[in-house]
Tab-separated table of C-alpha atoms and ligand atoms in Angstrom:
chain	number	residue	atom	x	y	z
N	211	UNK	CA	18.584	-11.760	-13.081
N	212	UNK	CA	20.628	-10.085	-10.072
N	213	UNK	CA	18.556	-7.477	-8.303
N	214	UNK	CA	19.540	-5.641	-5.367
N	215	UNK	CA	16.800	-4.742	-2.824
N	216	UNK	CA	16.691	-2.468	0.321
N	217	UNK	CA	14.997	-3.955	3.175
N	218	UNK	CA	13.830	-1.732	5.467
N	219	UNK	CA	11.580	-3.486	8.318
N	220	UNK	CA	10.770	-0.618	10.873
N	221	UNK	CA	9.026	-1.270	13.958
N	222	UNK	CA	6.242	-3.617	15.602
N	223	UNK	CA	4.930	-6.426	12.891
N	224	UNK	CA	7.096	-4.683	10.407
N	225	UNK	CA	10.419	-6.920	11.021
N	226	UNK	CA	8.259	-10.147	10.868
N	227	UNK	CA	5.772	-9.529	7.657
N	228	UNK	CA	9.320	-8.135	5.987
N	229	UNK	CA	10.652	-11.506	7.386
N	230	UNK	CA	8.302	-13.492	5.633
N	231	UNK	CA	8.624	-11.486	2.206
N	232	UNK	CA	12.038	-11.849	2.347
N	233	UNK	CA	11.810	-15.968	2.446
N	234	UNK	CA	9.255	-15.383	-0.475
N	235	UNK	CA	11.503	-13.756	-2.662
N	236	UNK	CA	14.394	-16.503	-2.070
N	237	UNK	CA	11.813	-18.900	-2.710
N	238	UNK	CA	11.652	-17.176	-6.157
N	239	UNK	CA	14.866	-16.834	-7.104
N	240	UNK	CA	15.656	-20.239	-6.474
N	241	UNK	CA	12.697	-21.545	-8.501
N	242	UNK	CA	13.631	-19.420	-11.357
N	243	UNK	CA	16.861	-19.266	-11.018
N	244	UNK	CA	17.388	-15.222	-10.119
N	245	UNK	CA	19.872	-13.884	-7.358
N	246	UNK	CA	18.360	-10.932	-5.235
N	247	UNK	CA	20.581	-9.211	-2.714
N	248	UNK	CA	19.252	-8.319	0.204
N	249	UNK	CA	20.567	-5.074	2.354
N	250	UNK	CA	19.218	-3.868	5.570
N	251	UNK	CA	18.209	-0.292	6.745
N	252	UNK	CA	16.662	1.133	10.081
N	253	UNK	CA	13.654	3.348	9.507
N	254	UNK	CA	11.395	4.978	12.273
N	255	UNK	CA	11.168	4.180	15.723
N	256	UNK	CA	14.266	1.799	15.798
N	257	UNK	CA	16.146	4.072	13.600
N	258	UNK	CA	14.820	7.156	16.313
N	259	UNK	CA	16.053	4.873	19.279
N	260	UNK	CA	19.481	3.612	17.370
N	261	UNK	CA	20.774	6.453	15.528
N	262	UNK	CA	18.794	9.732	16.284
N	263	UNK	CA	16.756	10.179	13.496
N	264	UNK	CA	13.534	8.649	11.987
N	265	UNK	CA	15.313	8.196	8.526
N	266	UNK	CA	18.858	8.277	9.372
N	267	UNK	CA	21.189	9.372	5.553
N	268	UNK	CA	22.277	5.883	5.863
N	269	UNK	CA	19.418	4.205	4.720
N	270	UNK	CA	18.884	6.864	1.985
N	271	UNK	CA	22.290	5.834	0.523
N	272	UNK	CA	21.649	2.101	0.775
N	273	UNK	CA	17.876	2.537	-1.079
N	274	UNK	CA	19.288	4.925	-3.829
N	275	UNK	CA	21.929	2.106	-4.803
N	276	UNK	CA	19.192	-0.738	-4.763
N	277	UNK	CA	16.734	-1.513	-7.872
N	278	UNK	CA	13.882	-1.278	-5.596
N	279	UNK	CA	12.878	-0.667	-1.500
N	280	UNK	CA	10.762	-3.468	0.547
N	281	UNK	CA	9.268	-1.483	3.627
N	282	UNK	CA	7.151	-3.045	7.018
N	283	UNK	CA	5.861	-0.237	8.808
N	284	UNK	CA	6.625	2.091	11.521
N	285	UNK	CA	5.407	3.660	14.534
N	286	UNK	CA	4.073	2.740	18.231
N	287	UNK	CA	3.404	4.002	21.218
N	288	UNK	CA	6.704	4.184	22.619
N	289	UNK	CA	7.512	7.034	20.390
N	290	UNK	CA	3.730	8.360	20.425
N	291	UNK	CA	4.616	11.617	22.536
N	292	UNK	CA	7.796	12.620	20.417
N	293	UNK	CA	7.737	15.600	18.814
N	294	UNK	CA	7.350	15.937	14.948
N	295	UNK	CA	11.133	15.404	13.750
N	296	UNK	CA	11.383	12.399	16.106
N	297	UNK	CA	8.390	10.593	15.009
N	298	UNK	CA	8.672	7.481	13.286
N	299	UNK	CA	5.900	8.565	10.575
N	300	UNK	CA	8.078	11.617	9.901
N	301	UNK	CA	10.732	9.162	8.524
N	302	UNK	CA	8.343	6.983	5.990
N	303	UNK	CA	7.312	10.495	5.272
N	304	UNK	CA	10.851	11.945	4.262
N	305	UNK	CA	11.352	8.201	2.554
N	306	UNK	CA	8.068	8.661	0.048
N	307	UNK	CA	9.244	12.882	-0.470
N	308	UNK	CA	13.070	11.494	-0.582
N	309	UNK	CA	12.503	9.113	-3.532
N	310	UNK	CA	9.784	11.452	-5.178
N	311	UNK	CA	7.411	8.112	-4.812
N	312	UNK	CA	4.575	10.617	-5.858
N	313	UNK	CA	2.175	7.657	-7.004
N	314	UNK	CA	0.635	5.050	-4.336
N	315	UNK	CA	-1.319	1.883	-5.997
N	316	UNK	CA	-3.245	0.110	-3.807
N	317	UNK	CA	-5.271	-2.487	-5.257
N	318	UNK	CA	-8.217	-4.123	-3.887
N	319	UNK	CA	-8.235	-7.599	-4.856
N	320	UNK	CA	-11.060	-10.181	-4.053
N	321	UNK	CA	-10.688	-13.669	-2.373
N	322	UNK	CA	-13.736	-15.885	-3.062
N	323	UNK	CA	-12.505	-17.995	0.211
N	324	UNK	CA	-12.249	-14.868	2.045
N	325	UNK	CA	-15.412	-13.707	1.680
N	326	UNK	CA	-16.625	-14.793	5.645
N	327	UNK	CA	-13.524	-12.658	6.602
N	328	UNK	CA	-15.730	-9.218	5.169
N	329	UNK	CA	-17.914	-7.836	7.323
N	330	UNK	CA	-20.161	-6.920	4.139
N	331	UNK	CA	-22.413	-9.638	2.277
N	332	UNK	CA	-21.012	-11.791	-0.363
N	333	UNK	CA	-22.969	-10.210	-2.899
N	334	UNK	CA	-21.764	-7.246	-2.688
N	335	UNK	CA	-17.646	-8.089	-2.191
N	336	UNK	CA	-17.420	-11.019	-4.889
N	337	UNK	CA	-15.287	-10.413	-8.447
N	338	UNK	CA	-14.500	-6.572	-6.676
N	339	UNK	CA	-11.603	-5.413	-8.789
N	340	UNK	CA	-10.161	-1.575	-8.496
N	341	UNK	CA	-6.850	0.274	-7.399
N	342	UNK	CA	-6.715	3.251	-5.628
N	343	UNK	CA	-4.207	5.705	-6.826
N	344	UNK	CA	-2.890	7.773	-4.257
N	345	UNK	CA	-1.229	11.056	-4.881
N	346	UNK	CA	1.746	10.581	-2.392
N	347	UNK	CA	3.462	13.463	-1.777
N	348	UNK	CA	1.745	16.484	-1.204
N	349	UNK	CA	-1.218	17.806	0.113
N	350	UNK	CA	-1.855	17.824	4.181
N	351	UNK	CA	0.691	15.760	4.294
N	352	UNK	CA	3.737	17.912	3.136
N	353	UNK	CA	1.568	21.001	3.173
N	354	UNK	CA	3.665	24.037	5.299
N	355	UNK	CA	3.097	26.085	7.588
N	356	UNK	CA	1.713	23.049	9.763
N	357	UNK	CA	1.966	24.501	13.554
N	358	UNK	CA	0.624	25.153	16.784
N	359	UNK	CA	-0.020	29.286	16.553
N	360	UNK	CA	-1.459	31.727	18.150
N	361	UNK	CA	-4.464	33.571	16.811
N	362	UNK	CA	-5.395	36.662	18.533
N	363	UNK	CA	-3.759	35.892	21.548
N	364	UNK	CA	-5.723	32.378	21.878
N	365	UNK	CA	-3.969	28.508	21.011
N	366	UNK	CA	-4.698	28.018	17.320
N	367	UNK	CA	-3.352	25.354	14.491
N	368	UNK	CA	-2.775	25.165	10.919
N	369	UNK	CA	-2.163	22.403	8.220
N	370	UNK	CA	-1.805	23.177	4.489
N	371	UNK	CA	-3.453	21.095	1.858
N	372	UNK	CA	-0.927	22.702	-0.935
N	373	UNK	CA	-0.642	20.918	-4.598
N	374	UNK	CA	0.856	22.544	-7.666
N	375	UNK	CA	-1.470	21.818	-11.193
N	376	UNK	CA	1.763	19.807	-12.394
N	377	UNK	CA	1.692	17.603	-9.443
N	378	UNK	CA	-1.755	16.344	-10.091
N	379	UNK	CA	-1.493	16.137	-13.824
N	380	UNK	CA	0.979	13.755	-13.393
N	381	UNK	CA	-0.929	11.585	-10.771
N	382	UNK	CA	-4.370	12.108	-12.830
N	383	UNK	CA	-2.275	10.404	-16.475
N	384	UNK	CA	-0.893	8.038	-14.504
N	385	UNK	CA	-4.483	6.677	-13.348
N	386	UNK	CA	-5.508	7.303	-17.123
N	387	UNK	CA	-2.852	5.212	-18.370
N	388	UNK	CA	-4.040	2.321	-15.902
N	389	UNK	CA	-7.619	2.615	-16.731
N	390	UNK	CA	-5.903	1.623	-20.307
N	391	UNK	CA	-4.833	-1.954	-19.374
N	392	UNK	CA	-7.763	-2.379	-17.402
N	393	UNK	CA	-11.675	-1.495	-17.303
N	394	UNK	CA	-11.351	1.871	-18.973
N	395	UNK	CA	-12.856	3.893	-16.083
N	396	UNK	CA	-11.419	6.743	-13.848
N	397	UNK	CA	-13.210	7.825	-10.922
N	398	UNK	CA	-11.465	11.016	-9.721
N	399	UNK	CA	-12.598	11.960	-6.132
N	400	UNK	CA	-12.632	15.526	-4.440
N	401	UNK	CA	-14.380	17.595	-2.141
N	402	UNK	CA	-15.123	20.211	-4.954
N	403	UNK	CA	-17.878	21.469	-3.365
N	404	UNK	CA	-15.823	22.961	-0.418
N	405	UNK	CA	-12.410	23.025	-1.559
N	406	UNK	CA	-9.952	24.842	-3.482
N	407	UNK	CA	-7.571	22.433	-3.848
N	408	UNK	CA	-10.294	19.946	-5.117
N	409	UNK	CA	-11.485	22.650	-7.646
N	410	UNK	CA	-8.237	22.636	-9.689
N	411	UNK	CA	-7.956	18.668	-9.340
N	412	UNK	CA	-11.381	18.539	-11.024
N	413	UNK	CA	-9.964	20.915	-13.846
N	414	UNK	CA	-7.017	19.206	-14.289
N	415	UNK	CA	-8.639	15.598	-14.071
N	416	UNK	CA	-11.185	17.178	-17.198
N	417	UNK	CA	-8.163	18.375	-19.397
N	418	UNK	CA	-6.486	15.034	-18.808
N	419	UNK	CA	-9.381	13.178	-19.975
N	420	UNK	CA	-9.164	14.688	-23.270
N	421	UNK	CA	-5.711	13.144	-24.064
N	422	UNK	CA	-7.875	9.590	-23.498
N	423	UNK	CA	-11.031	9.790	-25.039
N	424	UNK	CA	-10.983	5.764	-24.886
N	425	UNK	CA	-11.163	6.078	-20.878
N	426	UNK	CA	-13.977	7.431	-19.239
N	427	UNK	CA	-13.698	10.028	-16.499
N	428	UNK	CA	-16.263	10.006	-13.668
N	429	UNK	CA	-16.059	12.409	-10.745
N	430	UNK	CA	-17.236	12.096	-7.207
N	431	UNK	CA	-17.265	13.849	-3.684
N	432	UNK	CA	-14.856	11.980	-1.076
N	433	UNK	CA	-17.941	11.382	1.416
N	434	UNK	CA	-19.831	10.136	-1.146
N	435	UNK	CA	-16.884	7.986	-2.167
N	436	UNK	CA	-16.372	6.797	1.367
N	437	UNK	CA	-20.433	5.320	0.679
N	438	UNK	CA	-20.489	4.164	-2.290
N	439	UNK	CA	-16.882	1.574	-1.176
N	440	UNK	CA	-19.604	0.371	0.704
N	441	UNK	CA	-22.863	0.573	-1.463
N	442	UNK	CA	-21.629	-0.953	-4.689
N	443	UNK	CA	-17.167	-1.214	-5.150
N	444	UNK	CA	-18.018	-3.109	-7.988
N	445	UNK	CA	-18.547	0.290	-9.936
N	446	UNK	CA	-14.970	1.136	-9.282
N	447	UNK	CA	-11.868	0.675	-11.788
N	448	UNK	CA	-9.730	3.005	-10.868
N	449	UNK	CA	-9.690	5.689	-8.146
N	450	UNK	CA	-7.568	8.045	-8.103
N	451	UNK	CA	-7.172	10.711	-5.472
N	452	UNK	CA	-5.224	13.275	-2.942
N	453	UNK	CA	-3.282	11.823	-0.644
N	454	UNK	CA	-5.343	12.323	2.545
N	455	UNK	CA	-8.745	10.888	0.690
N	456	UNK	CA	-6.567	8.135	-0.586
N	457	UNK	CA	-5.155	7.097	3.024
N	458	UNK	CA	-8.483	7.510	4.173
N	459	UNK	CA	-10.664	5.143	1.362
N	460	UNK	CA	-7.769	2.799	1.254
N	461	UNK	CA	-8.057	1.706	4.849
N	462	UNK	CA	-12.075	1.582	4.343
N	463	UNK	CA	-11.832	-0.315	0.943
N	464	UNK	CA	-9.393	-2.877	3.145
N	465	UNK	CA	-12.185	-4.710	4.661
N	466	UNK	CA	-13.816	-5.662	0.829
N	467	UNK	CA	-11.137	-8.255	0.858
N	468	UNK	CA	-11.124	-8.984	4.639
N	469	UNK	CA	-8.564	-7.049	6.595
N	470	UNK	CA	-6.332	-4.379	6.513
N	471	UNK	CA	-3.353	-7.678	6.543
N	472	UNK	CA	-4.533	-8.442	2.715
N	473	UNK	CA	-3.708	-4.941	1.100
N	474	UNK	CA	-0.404	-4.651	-0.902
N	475	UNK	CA	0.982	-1.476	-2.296
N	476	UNK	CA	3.770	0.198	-4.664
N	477	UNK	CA	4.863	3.808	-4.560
N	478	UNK	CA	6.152	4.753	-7.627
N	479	UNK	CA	9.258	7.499	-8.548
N	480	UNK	CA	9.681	9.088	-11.578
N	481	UNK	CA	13.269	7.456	-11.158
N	482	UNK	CA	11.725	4.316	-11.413
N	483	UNK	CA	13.297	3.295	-8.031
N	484	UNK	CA	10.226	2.565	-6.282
N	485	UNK	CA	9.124	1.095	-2.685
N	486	UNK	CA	6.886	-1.189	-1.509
N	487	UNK	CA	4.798	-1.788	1.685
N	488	UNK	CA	1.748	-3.231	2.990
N	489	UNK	CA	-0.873	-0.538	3.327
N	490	UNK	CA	-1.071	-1.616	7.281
N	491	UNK	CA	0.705	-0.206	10.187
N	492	UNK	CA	3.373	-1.763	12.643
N	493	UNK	CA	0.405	-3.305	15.099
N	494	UNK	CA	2.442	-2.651	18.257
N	495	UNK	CA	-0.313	-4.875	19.881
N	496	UNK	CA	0.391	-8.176	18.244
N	497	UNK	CA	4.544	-7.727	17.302
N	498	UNK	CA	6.425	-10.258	18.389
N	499	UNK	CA	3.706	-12.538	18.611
N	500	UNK	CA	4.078	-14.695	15.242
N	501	UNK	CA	0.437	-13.472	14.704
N	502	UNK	CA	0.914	-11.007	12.117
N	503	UNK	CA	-0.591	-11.362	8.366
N	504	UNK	CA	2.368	-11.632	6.231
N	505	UNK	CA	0.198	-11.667	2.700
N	506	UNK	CA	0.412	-8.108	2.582
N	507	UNK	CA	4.037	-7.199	2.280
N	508	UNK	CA	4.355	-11.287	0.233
N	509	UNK	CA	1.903	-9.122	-1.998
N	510	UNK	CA	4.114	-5.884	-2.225
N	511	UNK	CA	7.016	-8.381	-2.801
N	512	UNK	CA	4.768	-9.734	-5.972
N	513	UNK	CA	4.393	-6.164	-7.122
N	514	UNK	CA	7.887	-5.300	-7.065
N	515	UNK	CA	8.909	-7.967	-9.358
N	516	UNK	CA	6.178	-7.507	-11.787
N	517	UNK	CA	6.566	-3.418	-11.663
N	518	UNK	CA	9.882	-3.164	-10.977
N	519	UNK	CA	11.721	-5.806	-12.529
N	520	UNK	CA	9.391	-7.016	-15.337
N	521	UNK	CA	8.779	-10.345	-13.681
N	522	UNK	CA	5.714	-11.204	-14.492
N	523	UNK	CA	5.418	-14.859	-14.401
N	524	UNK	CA	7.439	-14.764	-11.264
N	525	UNK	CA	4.923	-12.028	-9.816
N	526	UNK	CA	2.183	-14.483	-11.013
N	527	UNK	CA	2.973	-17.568	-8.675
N	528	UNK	CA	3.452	-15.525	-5.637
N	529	UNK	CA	-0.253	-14.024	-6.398
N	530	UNK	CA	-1.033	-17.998	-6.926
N	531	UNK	CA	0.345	-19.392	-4.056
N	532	UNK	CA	-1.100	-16.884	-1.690
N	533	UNK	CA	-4.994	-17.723	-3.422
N	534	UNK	CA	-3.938	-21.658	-3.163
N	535	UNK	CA	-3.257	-21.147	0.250
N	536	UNK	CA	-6.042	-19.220	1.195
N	537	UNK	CA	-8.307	-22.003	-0.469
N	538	UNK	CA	-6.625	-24.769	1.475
N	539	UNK	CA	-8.237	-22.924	4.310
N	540	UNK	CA	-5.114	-21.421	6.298
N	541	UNK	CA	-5.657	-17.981	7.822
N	542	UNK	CA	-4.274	-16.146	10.096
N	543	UNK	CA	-5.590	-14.828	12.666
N	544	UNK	CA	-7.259	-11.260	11.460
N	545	UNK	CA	-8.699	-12.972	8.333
N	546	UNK	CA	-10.281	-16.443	10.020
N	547	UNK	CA	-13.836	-17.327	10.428
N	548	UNK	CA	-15.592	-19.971	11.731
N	549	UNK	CA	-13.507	-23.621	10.434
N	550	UNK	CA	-11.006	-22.142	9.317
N	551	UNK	CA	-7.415	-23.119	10.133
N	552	UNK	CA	-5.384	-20.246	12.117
N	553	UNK	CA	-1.934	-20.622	11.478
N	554	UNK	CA	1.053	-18.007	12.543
N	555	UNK	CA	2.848	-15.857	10.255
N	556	UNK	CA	5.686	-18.068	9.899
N	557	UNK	CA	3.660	-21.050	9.001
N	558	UNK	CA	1.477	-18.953	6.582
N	559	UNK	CA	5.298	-17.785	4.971
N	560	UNK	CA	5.864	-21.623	5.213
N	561	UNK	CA	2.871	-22.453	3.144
N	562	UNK	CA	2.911	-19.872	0.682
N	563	UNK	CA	6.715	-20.565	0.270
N	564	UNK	CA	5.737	-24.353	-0.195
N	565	UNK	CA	3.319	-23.343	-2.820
N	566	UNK	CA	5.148	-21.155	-4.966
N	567	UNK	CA	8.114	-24.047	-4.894
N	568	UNK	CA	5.194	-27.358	-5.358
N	569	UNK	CA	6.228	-28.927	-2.301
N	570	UNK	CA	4.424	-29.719	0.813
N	571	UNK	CA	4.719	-27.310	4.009
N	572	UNK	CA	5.765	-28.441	7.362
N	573	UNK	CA	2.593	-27.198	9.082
N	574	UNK	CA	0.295	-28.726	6.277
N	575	UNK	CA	1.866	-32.050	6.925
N	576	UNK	CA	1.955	-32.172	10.425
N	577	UNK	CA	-1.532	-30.225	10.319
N	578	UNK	CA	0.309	-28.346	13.309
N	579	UNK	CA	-2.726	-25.616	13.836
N	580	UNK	CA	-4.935	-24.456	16.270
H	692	LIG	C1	-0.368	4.618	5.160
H	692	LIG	C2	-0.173	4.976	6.609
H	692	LIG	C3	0.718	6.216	6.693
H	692	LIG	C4	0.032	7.331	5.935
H	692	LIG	C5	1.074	6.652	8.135
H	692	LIG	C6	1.735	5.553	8.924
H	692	LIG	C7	1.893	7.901	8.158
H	692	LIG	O1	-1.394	5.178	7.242
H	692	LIG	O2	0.634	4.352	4.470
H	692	LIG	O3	-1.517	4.584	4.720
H	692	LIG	O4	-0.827	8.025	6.492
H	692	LIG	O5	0.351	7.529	4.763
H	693	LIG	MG1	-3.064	4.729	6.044
């Protein structure tokens, strides 16, 4: 199979976990014989700093003639006091609104040898199995007017949380249709109680249901939501949400399987040109360092070739070799606990890489850790 694939690193940790991915997906396409072409595209700060612009037309051009966009992250302090348009989240914004990626999976996936890594008992993390679907763009997000004003002659601000019915139908049947192939269970979550917006979702979510009587529909308020991660995330199949509760629950829900460095995702297009990304940020703290967690965007690089190409058994050993390699006992450094053996993010590449192709890695055999 020859694939072409935009790679788009960004800024901070984003140019070594995209790195790493990209060594993952040789690794692949040598072991079962595939040919992925790689091209290259500047995207927030860098792109600010090199060409003007957050998301210059360039790398538009080079993702819309690629089967599928691999994304770091973006953003740091450098560009912290910039104003909107020159803000490296403006371009991962325009990139999502761009492509139409309207539908954000981010599934929360369980590690029993991760389980120290969780700051919550074992108990209540172990066999935890959901996806949070993420309505991706509209809401606060995209909302307008979103401005400083002036309100009777004092400083004032608005944001718009703005979603038309059709937009959330088509984020509500999408989580219906993945309830389907999995436990059969939607929890939609709103703010109902106070909101408009959440109001209609509810409506909406209710004459969805009807079309899959098979799936059952469950609604609940975001803060209780933001508990019940928590309480008991066993309860959850799939969530599916706005896209400010889903940013939101999707960082919280991180730390069921560790860290923030574990969590995978894939925006999906009606197009069917989609983009994926680790759900963390660029880290400007640790970039540079070979410290990174790389499993994140190896993840995102699993669920492109299972969602995007149909390569399933391919997807499958990348999702293998990361769990072998966790259960050898490697870590890096945001998931380790006492024992366990930090290694950097090129040496956790090097392992997973060595897994996926059955042969030993350098750092296992030299046991070159800390
Ligand atoms: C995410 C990130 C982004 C978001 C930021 C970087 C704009 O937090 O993908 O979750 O809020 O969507
Ligand atoms: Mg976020």
């Amino acid at each position: 199979m020859l694939k072409k694939i935009a790679v788009l690193p960004g800024d901070g940790i984003g140019k070594e976990v995209t790195k790493g991915a990209v060594e993952i997906l040789e690794a692949v396409a040598e072991r079962y014989g595939h040919s992925f072409q790689f091209e290259y595209g500047k995207i927030g700060g860098i792109a600010i700093d090199e060409t003007g612009s957050p998301l210059p037309d360039e790398t538009l051009e080079i993702c819309k003639k690629s089967d599928a966009v691999l994304l770091g992250a973006v953003g740091g302090p450098k560009w912290d006091q910039n104003p909107p348009q020159l803000r490296p989240e403006t371009g991962l914004l325009k990139i999502r609104k761009e492509l139409n990626l309207y539908a954000n999976l981010r599934p929360i996936t369980y590690y029993s040898s991760l389980s120290e890594a969780s700051p919550l008992r074992k108990e209540i993390i172990e066999e935890v199995d959901f996806i949070i679907v993420r309505e991706l763009t509209g809401g606060l997000y995209f909302g307008k007017p979103s401005q400083r004003t002036v309100h009777h002659g004092k400083e004032a601000v608005v944001d718009t949380l703005f979603y038309q019915r059709d937009e959330i139908k088509r984020i509500v049947e999408l989580a219906f249709q993945l309830a389907r192939s999995r436990r059969q269970k939607v929890t939609s979550v709103d703010k109902a109680n106070v909101l408009e917006s959440s109001r209609l979702w509810r409506e909406v979510a209710n004459e969805v249901a009807k079309d899959y009587p098979d799936v059952e529909l469950e609604h609940m308020l975001v803060d209780n939501a933001a508990m019940q991660l928590i309480r008991n995330p066993k309860q959850f199949d799939v969530v599916v949400t706005e896209n400010m509760f889903g940013d939101i629950l999707s960082d919280e829900a991180s730390v069921l399987t560790g860290s923030l460095g574990m969590l995978p995702s894939a925006s999906l297009s009606e197009t069917g040109l989609n983009l994926y990304e680790p759900i963390h940020g660029s880290a400007p703290d640790i970039a540079g360092m070979n410290y990174a967690n790389p499993l994140a965007t190896i993840l995102s690089a699993a669920a492109m070739l299972r969602l995007s190409f149909g390569l399933e058994e391919e997807a499958e050993a990348i999702e293998k070799a990361v769990k072998e390699v966790l259960d050898l006992g490697f870590r890096t450094r945001d998931i380790s606990s006492q024992g366990s053996k930090v290694i950097s993010t090129s040496e956790m590449v090097a392992e997973v890489k060595a897994a996926i192709l059955d042969q030993e890695a350098i750092s296992n055999i030299m046991g070159a850790y800390a």
